[in-house]
mmCIF file of C-alpha atoms and ligand atoms in Angstrom:
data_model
loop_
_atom_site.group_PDB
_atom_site.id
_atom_site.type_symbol
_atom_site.label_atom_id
_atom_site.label_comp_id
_atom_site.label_asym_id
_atom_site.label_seq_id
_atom_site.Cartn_x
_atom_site.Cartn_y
_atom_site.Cartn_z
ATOM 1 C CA UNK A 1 -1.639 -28.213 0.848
ATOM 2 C CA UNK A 2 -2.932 -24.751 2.703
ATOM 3 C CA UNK A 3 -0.929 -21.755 2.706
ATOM 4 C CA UNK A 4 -0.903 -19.535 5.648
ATOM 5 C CA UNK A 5 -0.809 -15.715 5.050
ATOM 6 C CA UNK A 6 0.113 -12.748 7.534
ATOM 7 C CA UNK A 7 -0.552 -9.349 6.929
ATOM 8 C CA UNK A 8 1.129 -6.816 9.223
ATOM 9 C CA UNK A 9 -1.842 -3.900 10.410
ATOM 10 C CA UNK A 10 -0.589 -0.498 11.312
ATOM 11 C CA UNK A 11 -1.876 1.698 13.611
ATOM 12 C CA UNK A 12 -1.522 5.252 13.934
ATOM 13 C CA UNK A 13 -3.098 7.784 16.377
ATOM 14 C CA UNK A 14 -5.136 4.887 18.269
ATOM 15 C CA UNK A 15 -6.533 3.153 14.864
ATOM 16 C CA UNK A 16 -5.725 0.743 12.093
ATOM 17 C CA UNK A 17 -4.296 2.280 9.227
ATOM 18 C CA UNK A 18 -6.937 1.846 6.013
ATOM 19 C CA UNK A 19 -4.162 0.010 4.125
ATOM 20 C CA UNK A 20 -4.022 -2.794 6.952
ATOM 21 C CA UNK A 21 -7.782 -4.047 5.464
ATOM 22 C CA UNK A 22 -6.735 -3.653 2.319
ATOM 23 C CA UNK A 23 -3.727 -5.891 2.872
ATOM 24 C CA UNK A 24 -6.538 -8.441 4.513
ATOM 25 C CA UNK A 25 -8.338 -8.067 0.861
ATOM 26 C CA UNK A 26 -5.707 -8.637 -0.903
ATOM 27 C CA UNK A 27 -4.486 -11.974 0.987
ATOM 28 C CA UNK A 28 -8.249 -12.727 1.019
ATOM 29 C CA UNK A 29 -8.251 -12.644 -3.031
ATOM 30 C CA UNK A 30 -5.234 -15.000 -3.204
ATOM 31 C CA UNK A 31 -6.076 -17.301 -0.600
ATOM 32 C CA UNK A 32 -7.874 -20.747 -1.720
ATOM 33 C CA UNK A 33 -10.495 -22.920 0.724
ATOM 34 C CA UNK A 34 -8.686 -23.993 3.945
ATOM 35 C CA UNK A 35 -5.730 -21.369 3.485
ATOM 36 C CA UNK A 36 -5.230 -18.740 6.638
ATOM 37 C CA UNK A 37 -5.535 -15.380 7.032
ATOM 38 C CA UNK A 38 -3.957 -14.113 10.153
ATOM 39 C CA UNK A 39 -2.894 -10.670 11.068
ATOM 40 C CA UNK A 40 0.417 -9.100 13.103
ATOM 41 C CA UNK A 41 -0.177 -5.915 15.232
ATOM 42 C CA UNK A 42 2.819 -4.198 17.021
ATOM 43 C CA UNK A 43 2.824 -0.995 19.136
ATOM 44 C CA UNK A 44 1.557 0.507 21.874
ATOM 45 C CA UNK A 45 -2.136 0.527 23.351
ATOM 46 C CA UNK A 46 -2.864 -1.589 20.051
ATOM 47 C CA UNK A 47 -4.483 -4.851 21.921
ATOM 48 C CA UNK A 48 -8.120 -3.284 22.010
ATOM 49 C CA UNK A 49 -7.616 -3.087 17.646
ATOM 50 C CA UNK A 50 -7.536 -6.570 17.217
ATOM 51 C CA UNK A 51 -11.347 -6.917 17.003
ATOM 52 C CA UNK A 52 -11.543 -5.206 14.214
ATOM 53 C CA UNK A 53 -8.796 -6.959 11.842
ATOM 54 C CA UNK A 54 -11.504 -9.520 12.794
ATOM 55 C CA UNK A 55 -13.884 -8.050 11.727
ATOM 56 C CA UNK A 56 -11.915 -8.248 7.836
ATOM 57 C CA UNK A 57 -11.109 -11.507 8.072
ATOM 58 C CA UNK A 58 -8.119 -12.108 10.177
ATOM 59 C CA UNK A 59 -8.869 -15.498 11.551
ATOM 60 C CA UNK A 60 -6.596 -14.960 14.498
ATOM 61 C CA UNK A 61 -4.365 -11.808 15.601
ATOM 62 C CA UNK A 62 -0.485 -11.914 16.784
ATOM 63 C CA UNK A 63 -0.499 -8.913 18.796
ATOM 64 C CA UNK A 64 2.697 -7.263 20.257
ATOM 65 C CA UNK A 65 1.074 -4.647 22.544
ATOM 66 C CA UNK A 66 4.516 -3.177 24.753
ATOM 67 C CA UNK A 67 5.268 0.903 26.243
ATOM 68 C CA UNK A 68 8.629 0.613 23.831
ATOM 69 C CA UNK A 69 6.945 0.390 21.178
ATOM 70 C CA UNK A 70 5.005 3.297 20.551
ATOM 71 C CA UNK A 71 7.174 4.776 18.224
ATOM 72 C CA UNK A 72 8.079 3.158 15.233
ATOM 73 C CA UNK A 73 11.669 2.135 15.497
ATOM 74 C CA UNK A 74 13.532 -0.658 12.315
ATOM 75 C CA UNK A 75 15.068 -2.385 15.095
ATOM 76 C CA UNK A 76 12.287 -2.918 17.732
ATOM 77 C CA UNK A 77 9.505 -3.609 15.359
ATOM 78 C CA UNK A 78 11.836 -6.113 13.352
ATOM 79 C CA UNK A 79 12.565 -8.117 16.102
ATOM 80 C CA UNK A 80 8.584 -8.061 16.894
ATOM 81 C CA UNK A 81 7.728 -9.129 13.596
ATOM 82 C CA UNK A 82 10.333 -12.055 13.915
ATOM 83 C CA UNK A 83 8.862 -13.079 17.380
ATOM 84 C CA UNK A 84 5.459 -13.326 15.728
ATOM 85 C CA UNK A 85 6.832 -15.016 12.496
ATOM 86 C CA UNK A 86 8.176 -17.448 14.706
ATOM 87 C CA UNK A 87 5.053 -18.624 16.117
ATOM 88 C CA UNK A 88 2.850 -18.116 13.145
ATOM 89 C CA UNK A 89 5.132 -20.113 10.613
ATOM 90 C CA UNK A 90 3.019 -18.271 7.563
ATOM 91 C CA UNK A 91 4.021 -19.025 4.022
ATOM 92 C CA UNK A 92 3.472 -15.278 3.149
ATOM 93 C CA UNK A 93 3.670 -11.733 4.919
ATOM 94 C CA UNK A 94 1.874 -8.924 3.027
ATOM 95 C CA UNK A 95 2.567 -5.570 4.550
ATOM 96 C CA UNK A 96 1.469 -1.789 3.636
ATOM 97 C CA UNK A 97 3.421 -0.175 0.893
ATOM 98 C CA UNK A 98 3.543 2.992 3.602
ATOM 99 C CA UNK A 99 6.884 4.291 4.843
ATOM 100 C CA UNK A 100 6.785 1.129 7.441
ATOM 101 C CA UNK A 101 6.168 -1.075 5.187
ATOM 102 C CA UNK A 102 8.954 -0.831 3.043
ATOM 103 C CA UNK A 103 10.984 -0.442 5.598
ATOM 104 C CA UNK A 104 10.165 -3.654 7.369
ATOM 105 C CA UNK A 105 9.186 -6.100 4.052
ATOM 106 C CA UNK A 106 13.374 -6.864 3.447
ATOM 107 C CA UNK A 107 14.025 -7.501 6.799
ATOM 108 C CA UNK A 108 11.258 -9.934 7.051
ATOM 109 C CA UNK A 109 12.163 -11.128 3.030
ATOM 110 C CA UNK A 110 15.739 -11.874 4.177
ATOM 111 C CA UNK A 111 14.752 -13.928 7.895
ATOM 112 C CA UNK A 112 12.435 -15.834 5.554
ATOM 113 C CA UNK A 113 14.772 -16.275 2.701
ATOM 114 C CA UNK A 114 11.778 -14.937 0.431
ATOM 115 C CA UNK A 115 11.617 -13.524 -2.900
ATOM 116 C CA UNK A 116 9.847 -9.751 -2.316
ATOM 117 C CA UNK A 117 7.607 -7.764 -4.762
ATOM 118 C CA UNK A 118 6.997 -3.812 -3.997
ATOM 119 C CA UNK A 119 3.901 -1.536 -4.345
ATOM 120 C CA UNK A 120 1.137 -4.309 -5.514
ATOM 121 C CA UNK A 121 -1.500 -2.358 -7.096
ATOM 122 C CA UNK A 122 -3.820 -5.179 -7.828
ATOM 123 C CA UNK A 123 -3.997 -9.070 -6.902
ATOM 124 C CA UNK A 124 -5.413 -11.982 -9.215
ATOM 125 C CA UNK A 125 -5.559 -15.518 -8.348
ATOM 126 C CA UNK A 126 -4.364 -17.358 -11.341
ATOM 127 C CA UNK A 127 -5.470 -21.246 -11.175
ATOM 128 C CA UNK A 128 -4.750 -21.014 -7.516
ATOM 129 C CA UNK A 129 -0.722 -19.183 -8.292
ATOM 130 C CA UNK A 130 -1.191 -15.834 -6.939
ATOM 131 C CA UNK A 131 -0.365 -12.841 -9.189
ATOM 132 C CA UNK A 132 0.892 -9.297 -9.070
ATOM 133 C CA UNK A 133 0.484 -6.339 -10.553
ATOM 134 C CA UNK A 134 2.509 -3.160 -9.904
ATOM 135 C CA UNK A 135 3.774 0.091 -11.571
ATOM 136 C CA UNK A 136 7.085 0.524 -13.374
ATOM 137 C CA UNK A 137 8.993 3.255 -15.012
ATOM 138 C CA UNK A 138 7.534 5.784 -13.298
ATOM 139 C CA UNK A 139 3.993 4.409 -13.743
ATOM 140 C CA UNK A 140 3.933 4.122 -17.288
ATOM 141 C CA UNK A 141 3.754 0.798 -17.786
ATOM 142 C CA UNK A 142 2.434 -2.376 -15.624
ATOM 143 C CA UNK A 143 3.937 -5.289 -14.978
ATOM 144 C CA UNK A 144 2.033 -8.850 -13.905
ATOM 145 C CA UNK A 145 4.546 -10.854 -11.490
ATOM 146 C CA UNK A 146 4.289 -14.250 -9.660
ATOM 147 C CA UNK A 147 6.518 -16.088 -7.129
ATOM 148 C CA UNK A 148 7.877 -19.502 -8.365
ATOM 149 C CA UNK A 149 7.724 -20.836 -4.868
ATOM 150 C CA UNK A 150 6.644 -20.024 -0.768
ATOM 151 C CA UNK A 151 7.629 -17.931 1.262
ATOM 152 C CA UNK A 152 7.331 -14.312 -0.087
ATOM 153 C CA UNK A 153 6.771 -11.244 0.742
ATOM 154 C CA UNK A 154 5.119 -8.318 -0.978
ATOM 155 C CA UNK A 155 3.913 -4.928 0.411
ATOM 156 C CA UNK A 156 0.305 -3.430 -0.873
ATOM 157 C CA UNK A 157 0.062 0.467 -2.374
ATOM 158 C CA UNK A 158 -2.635 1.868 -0.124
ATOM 159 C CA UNK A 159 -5.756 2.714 -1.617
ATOM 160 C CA UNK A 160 -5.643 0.226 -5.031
ATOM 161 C CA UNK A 161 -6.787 -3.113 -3.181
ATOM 162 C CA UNK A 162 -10.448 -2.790 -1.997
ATOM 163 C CA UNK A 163 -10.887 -3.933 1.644
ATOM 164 C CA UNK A 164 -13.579 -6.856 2.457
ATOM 165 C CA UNK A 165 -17.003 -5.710 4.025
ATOM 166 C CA UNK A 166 -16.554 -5.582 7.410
ATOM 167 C CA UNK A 167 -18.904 -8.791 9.455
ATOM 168 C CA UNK A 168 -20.453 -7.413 12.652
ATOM 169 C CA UNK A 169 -19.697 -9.642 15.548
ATOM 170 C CA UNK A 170 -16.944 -11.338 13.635
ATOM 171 C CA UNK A 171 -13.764 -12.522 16.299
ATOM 172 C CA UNK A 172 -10.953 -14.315 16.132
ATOM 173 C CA UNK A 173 -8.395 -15.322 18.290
ATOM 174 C CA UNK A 174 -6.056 -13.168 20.246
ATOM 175 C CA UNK A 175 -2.376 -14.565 20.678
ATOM 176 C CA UNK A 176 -0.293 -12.343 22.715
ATOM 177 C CA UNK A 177 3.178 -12.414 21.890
ATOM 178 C CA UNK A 178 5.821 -10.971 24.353
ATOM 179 C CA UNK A 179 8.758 -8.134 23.434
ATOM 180 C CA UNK A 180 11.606 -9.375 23.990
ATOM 181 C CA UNK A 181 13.466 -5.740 23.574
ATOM 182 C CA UNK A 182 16.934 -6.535 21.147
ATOM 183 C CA UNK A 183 19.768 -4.283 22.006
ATOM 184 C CA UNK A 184 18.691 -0.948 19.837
ATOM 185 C CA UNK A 185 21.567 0.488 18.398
ATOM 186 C CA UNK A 186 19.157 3.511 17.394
ATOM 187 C CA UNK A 187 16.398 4.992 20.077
ATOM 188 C CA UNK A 188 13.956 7.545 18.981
ATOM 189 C CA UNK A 189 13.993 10.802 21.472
ATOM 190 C CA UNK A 190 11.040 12.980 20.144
ATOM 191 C CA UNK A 191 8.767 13.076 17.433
ATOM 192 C CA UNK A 192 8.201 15.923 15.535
ATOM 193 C CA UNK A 193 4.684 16.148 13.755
ATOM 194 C CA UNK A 194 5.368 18.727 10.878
ATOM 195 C CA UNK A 195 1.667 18.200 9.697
ATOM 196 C CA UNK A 196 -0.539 17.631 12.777
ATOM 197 C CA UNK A 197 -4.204 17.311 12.386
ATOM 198 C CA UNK A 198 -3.830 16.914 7.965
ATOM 199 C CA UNK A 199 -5.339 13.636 6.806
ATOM 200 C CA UNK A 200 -2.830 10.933 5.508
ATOM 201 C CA UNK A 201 -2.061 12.364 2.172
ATOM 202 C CA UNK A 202 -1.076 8.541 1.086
ATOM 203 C CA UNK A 203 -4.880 7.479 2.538
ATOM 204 C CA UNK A 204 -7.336 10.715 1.501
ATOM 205 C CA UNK A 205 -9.443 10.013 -1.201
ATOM 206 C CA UNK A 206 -9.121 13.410 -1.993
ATOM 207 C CA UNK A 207 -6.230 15.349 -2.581
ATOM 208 C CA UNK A 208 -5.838 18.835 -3.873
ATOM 209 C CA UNK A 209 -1.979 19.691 -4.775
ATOM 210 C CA UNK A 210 -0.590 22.912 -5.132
ATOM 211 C CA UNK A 211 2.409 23.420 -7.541
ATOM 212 C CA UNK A 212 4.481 26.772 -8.605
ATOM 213 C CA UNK A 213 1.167 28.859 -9.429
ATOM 214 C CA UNK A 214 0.479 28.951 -6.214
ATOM 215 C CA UNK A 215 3.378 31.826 -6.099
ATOM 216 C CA UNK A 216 3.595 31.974 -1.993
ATOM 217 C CA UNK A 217 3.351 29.459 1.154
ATOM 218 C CA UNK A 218 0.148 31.821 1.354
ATOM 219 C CA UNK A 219 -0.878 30.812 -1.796
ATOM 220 C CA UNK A 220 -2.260 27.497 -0.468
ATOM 221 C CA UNK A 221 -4.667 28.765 1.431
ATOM 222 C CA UNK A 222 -7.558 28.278 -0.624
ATOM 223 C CA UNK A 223 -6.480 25.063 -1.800
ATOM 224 C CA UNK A 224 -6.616 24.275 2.141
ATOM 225 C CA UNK A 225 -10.152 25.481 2.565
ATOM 226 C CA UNK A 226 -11.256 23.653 -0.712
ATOM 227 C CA UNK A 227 -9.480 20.486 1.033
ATOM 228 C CA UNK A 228 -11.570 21.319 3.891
ATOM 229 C CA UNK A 229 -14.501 21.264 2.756
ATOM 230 C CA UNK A 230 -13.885 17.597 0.711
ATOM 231 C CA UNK A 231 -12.665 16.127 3.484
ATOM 232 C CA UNK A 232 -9.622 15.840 1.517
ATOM 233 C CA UNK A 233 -5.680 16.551 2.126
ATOM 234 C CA UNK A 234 -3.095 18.901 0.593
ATOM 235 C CA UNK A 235 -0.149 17.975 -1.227
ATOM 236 C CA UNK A 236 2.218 19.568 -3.623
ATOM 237 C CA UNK A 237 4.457 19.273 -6.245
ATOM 238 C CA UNK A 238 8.502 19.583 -6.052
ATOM 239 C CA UNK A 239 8.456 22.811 -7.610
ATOM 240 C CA UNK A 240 6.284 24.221 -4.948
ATOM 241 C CA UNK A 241 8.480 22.695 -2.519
ATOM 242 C CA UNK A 242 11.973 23.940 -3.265
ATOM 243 C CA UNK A 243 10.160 27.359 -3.837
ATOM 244 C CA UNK A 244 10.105 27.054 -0.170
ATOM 245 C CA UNK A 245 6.191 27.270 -0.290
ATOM 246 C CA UNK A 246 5.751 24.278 1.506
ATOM 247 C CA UNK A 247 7.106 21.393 3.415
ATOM 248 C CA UNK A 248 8.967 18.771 1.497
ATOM 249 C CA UNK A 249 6.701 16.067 3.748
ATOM 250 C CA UNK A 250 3.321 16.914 1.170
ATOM 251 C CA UNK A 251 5.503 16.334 -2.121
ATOM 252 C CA UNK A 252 4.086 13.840 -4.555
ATOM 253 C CA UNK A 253 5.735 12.235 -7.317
ATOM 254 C CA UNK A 254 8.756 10.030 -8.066
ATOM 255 C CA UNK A 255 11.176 11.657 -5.136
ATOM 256 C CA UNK A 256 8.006 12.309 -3.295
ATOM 257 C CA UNK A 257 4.930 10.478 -2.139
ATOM 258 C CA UNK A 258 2.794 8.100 -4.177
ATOM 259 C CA UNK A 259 -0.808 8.866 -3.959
ATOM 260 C CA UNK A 260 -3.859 7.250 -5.518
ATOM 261 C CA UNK A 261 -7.181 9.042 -4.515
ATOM 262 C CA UNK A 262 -10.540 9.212 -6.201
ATOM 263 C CA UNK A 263 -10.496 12.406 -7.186
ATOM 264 C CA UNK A 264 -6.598 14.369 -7.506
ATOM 265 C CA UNK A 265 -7.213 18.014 -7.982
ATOM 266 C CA UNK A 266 -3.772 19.312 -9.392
ATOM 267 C CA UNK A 267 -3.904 23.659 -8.828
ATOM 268 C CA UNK A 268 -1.108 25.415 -10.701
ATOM 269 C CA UNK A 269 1.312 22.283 -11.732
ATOM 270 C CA UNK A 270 2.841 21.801 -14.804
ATOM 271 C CA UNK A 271 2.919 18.137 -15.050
ATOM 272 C CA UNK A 272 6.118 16.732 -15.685
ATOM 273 C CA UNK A 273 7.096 13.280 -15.777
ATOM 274 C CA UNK A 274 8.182 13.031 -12.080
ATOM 275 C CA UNK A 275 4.926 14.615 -10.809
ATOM 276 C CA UNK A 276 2.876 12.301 -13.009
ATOM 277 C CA UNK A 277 5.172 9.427 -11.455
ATOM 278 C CA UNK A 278 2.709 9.668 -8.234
ATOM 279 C CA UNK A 279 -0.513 10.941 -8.910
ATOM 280 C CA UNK A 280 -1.331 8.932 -12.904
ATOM 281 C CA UNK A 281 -3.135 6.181 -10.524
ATOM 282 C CA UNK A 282 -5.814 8.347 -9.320
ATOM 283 C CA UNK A 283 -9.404 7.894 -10.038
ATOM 284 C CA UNK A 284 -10.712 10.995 -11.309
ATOM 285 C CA UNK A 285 -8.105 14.033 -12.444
ATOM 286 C CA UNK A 286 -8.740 17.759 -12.587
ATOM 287 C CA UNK A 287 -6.539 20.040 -13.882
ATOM 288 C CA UNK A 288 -6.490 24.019 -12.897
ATOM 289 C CA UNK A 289 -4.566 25.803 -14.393
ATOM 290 C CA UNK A 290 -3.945 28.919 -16.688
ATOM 291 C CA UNK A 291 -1.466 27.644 -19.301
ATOM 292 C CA UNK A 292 -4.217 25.819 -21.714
ATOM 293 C CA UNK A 293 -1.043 24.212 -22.835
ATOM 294 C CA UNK A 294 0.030 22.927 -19.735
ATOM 295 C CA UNK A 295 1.022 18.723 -20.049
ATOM 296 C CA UNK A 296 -0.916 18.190 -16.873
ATOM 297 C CA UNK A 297 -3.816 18.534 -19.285
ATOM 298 C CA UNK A 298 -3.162 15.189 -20.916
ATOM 299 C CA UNK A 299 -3.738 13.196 -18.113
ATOM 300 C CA UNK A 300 -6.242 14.672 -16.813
ATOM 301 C CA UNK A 301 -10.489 13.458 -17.076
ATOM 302 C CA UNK A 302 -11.508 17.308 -16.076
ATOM 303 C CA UNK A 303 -9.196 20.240 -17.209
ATOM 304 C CA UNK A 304 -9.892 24.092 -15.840
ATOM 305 C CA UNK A 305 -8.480 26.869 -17.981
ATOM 306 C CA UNK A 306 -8.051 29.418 -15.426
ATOM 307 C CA UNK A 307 -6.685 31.314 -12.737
ATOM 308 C CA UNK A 308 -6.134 29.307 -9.742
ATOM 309 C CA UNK A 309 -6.721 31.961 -7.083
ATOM 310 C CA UNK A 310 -10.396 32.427 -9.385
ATOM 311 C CA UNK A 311 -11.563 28.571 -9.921
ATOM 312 C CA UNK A 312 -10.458 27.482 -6.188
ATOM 313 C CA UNK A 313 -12.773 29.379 -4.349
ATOM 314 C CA UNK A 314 -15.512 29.356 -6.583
ATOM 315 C CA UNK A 315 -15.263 25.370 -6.828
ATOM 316 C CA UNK A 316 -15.141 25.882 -2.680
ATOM 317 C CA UNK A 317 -18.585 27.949 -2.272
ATOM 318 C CA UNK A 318 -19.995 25.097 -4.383
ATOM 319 C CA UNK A 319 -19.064 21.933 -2.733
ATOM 320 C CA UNK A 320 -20.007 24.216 0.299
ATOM 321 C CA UNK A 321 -23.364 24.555 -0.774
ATOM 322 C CA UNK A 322 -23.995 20.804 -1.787
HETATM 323 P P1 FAD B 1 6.109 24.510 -12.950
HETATM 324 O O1 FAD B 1 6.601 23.488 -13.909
HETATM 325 O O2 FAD B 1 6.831 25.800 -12.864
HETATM 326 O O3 FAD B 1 4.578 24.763 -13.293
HETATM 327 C C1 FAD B 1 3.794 25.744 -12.704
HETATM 328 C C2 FAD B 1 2.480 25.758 -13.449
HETATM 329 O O4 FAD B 1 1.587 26.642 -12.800
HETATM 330 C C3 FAD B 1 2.571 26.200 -14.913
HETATM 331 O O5 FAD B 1 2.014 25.212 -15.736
HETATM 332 C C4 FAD B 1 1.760 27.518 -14.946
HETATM 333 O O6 FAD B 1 1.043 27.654 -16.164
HETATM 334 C C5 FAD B 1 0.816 27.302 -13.781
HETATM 335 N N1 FAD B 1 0.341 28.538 -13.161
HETATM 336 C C6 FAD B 1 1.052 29.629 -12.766
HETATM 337 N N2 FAD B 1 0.257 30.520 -12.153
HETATM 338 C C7 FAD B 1 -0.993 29.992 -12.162
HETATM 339 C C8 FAD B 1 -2.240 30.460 -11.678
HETATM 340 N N3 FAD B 1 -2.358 31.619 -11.016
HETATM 341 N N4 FAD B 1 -3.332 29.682 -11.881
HETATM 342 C C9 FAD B 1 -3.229 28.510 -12.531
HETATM 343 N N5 FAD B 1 -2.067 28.025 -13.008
HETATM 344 C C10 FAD B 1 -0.957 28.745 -12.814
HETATM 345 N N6 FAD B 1 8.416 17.023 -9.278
HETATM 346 C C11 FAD B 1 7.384 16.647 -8.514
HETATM 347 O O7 FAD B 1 6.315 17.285 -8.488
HETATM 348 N N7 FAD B 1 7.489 15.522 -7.711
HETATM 349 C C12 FAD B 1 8.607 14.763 -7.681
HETATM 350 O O8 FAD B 1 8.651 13.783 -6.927
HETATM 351 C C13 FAD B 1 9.711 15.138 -8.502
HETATM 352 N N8 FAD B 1 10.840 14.386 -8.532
HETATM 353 C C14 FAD B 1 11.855 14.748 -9.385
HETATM 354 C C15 FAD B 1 12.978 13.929 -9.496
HETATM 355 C C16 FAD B 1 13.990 14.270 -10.367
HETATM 356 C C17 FAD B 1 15.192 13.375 -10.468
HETATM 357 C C18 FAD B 1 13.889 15.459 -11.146
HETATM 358 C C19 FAD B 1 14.971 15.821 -12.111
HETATM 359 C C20 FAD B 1 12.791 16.261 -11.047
HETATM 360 C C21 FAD B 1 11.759 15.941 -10.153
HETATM 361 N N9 FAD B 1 10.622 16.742 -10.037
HETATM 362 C C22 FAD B 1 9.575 16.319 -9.269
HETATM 363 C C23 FAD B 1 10.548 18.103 -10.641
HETATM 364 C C24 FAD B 1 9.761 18.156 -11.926
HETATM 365 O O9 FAD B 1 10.584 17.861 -13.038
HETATM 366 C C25 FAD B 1 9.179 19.578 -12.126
HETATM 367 O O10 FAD B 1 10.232 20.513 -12.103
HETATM 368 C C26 FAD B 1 8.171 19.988 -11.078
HETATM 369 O O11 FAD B 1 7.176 18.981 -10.939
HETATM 370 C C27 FAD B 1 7.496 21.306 -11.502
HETATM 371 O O12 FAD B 1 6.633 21.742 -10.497
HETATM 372 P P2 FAD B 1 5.371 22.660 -10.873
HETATM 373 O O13 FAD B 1 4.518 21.947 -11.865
HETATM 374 O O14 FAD B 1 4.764 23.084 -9.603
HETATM 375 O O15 FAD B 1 6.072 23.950 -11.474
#
């Protein structure tokens, strides 16, 4: 029998979301000879993006292309996703583990009466059973999972699941699917960007955090022009953030965001436990700081001994010159 699998893409600022290939991958890895890949895509101005889920191996596209939905709203894109569901029938949605994601997966476990597993960091296809592997306690440990039975649901931590080469001149076909707008008992009025122009700190392959040592919202600075220069984004940790030296949006960590870049460059933070909780996954670690004692020294592959307002900018006119 062939399973049919539907991975919900995300846009954002007039292009697909990294995470929505590496959804594609991850169906891709699971899915046997004769199975379907086939991806939804819901918003506004989103038709002309369907080419390129294509292009990673969606063999066909649901797209929900309507003027309400431009922002994301629970309600709207719920009842989207349900429209599309409809039609496609699949045996198994895989979604983003981004702030959409998880906000969407239940609804969609609970209209398919599926069994849901959260913040896959790898995929393995077991004898044709699909399995799952994903962080617990904090990301200490891993755990393998697999569903006894179809449908499910799981949603994909961005930036763990590599995304298939794209194929040049790869299409598929384009289903439209009407909105049908439910009754919205919530309506978004504005948005408020409190980070305009910063790269996705859940996306960046690089990201430099700042944590207490950087002693002032000024203090970032150079960690901004070191981010700058790597193409990378800035983040922080909690204690930075309830010092008031930066906005609660860039924290990583347990209460915070998840992050799994190549290279995490951690500039005045401790390390505790709950900071660890969302950076451990990165590739490559380095450590600044001037406490030689300092925990974040244990988990890191590269550890600086030094001032941070010292190493930053020198590690800056380097990367500047190369
Ligand atoms: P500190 O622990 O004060 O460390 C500052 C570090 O900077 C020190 O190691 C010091 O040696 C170094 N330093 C100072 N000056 C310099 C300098 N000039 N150059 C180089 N190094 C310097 N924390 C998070 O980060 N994310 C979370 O999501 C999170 N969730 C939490 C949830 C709960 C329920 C609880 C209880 C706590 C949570 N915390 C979280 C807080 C966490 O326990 C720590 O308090 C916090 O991570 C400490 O932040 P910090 O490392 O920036 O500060």
């Amino acid at each position: 029998m062939s399973n049919t699998y539907l991975i919900v893409a995300e846009a954002k600022g007039g292009a697909l979301r990294q995470v929505s290939f590496e959804t594609i991958g991850a169906a891709k890895a699971i899915a046997a000879e004769g199975d379907s890949v086939l991806a939804a895509l819901i918003g506004s101005g989103v038709s002309g993006l369907a080419g390129e889920l294509a292009a990673y191996g969606a063999q066909k596209v649901y797209v929900t292309d309507h003027a309400d939905l431009k922002d994301y709203n629970p309600e709207a894109y719920g009842k989207a996703l349900h429209d599309i569901i409809r039609q496609a029938e699949p045996d198994a949605v895989l979604l983003g583990h981004t702030a959409i994601g998880k906000d969407l997966a239940p609804q969609i476990a609970s209209l398919l009466g599926a069994g849901q597993i959260s913040d896959v960091t790898a995929v393995e296809s077991d004898g044709g059973k699909a399995v799952f592997t994903r962080p617990i306690y904090a990301g200490k440990a891993l755990e393998k999972k697999a569903f006894t039975s179809f449908p499910w649901v799981v949603t994909v931590r961005p930036n763990n699941i590599a995304a298939p080469a794209a194929a040049e001149g790869a299409s598929a076909a384009v289903e439209n699917v009407a909105y049908e707008a439910p009754s919205l008992r919530t309506v978004i009025r504005e948005v408020v960007q409190k980070t305009s122009g910063q790269i996705d700190l859940a996306e960046a392959k690089v990201v430099i955090s700042g944590g207490r040592g950087v002693k002032s919202a000024d203090g970032f600075k150079p960690l901004e022009e070191l981010a700058g220069v790597l193409g990378g984004a800035v983040g922080a940790s909690r204690g930075a953030c309830d010092a008031g030296y930066c906005d609660y949006a860039m924290q990583i960590g347990q209460t915070g965001k998840v992050v799994t870049p190549e290279i995490y460059i951690a500039c005045g933070i401790s390390g505790a436990i709950q900071h660890l909780a969302g950076m451990s996954g990165s590739r490559v670690i380095i450590a600044i700081n001037k406490d030689p004692e300092a925990p974040i020294f244990k988990v890191a592959d590269y550890g600086i001994v030094g001032d941070l307002f010292d190493v930053v900018p020198l590690l800056t006119e380097e990367f500047r010159k190369a």
